[in-house]
C-alpha positions as MATLAB code, in Angstrom:
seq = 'XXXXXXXXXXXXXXXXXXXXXXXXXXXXXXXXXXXXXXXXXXXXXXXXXXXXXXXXXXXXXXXXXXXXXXXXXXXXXXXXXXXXXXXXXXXXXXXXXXXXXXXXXXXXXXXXXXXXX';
ca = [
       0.000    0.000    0.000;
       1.055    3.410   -0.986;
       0.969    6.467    1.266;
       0.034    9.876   -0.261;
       1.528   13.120    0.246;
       0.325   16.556    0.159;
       2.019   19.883    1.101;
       1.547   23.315   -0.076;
       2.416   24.912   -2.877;
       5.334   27.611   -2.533;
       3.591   29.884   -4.637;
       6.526   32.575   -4.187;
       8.955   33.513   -1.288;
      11.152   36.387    0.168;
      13.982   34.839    1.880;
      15.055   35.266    5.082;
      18.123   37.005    3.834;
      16.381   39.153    1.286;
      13.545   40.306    4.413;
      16.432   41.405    6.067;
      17.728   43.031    3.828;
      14.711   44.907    2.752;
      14.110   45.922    6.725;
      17.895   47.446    6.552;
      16.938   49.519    3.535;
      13.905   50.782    4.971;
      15.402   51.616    8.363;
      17.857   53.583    6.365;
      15.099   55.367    4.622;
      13.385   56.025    7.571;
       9.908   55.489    5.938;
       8.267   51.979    7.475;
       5.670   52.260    4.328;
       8.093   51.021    2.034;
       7.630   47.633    0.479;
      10.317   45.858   -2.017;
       8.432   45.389   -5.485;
       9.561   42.829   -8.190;
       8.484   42.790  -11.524;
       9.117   41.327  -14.881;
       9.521   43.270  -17.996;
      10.039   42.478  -21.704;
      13.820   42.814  -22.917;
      16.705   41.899  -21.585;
      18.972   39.373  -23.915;
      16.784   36.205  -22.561;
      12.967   37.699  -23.219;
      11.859   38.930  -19.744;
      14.163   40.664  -17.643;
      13.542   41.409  -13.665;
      13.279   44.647  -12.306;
      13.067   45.591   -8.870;
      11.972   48.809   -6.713;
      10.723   50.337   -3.621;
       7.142   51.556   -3.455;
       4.754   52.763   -0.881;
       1.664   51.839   -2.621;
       0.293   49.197   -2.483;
      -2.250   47.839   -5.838;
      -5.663   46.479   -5.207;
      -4.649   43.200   -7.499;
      -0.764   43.435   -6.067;
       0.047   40.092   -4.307;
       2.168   40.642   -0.978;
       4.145   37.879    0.405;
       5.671   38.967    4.004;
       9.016   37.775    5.746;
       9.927   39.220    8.933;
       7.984   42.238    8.948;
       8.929   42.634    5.083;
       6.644   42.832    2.377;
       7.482   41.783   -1.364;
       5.110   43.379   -3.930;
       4.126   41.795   -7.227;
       1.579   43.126   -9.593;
      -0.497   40.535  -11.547;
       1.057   40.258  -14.965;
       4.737   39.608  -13.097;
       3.217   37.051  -11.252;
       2.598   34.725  -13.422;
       6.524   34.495  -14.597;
       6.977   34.335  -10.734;
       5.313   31.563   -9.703;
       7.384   29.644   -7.370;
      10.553   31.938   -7.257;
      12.224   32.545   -4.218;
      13.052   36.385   -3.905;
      16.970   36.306   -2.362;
      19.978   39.045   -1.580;
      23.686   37.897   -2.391;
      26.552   39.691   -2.016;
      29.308   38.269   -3.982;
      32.376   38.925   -6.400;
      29.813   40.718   -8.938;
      28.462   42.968   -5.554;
      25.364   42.876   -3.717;
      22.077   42.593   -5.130;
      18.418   41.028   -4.836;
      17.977   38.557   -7.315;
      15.365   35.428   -8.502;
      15.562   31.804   -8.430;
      12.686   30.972  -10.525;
      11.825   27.263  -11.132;
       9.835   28.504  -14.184;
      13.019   29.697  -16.345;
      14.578   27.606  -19.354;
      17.346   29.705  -19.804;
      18.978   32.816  -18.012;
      21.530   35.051  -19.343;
      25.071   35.146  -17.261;
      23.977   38.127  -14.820;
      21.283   36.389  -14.126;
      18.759   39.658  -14.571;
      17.273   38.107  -17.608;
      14.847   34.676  -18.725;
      12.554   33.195  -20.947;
      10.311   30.844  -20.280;
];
């Protein structure tokens, strides 16, 4: 007899790294409104590229995902190139940045800014 597994879906994530991150940035701001935004734009040498910015509004049809008292924006058209990403910070030999791991991408360019699906 077999025994089935469920589990949630990871629909998108901020990791812990990249919530701190974020908090650091908005302490340094001094405005607690600010939320990390992500988006995905046409271009890049790949198709889509990412994009990413700080913004204190907040969409009616924006999903938020939270991680330590961070919030990751993502408006509906990025979203579905995002499904299942995980939202990171590195800091490495090319410097510090935010970047995506996205399951959903069949090829990236070198940087790593740019996909296609």
């Amino acid at each position: 007899m077999s025994v089935v597994q469920s589990a949630e879906p990871t629909i998108m994530s901020l990791t812990d790294n990249a919530a701190n991150k974020v908090q650091s940035l908005v302490a340094e701001e001094g405005n607690t409104n600010l939320k990390l935004r992500v988006f995905v734009t046409g271009g890049g040498c790949s198709g889509f590229q990412y994009g990413f910015s700080f913004d204190e509004a907040v969409n009616d049809d924006d999903t938020v995902i939270e991680n330590k008292g961070a919030a990751l924006l993502v408006d509906p058209l990025s979203y579905q190139y995002l499904v299942g990403a995980k939202i990171d910070y590195v800091e490495g030999l090319e410097g510090s940045r935010f970047v995506v791991n996205n399951p959903m991408a069949t090829t990236t360019c070198g940087c790593g800014s740019s996909f296609s699906i």
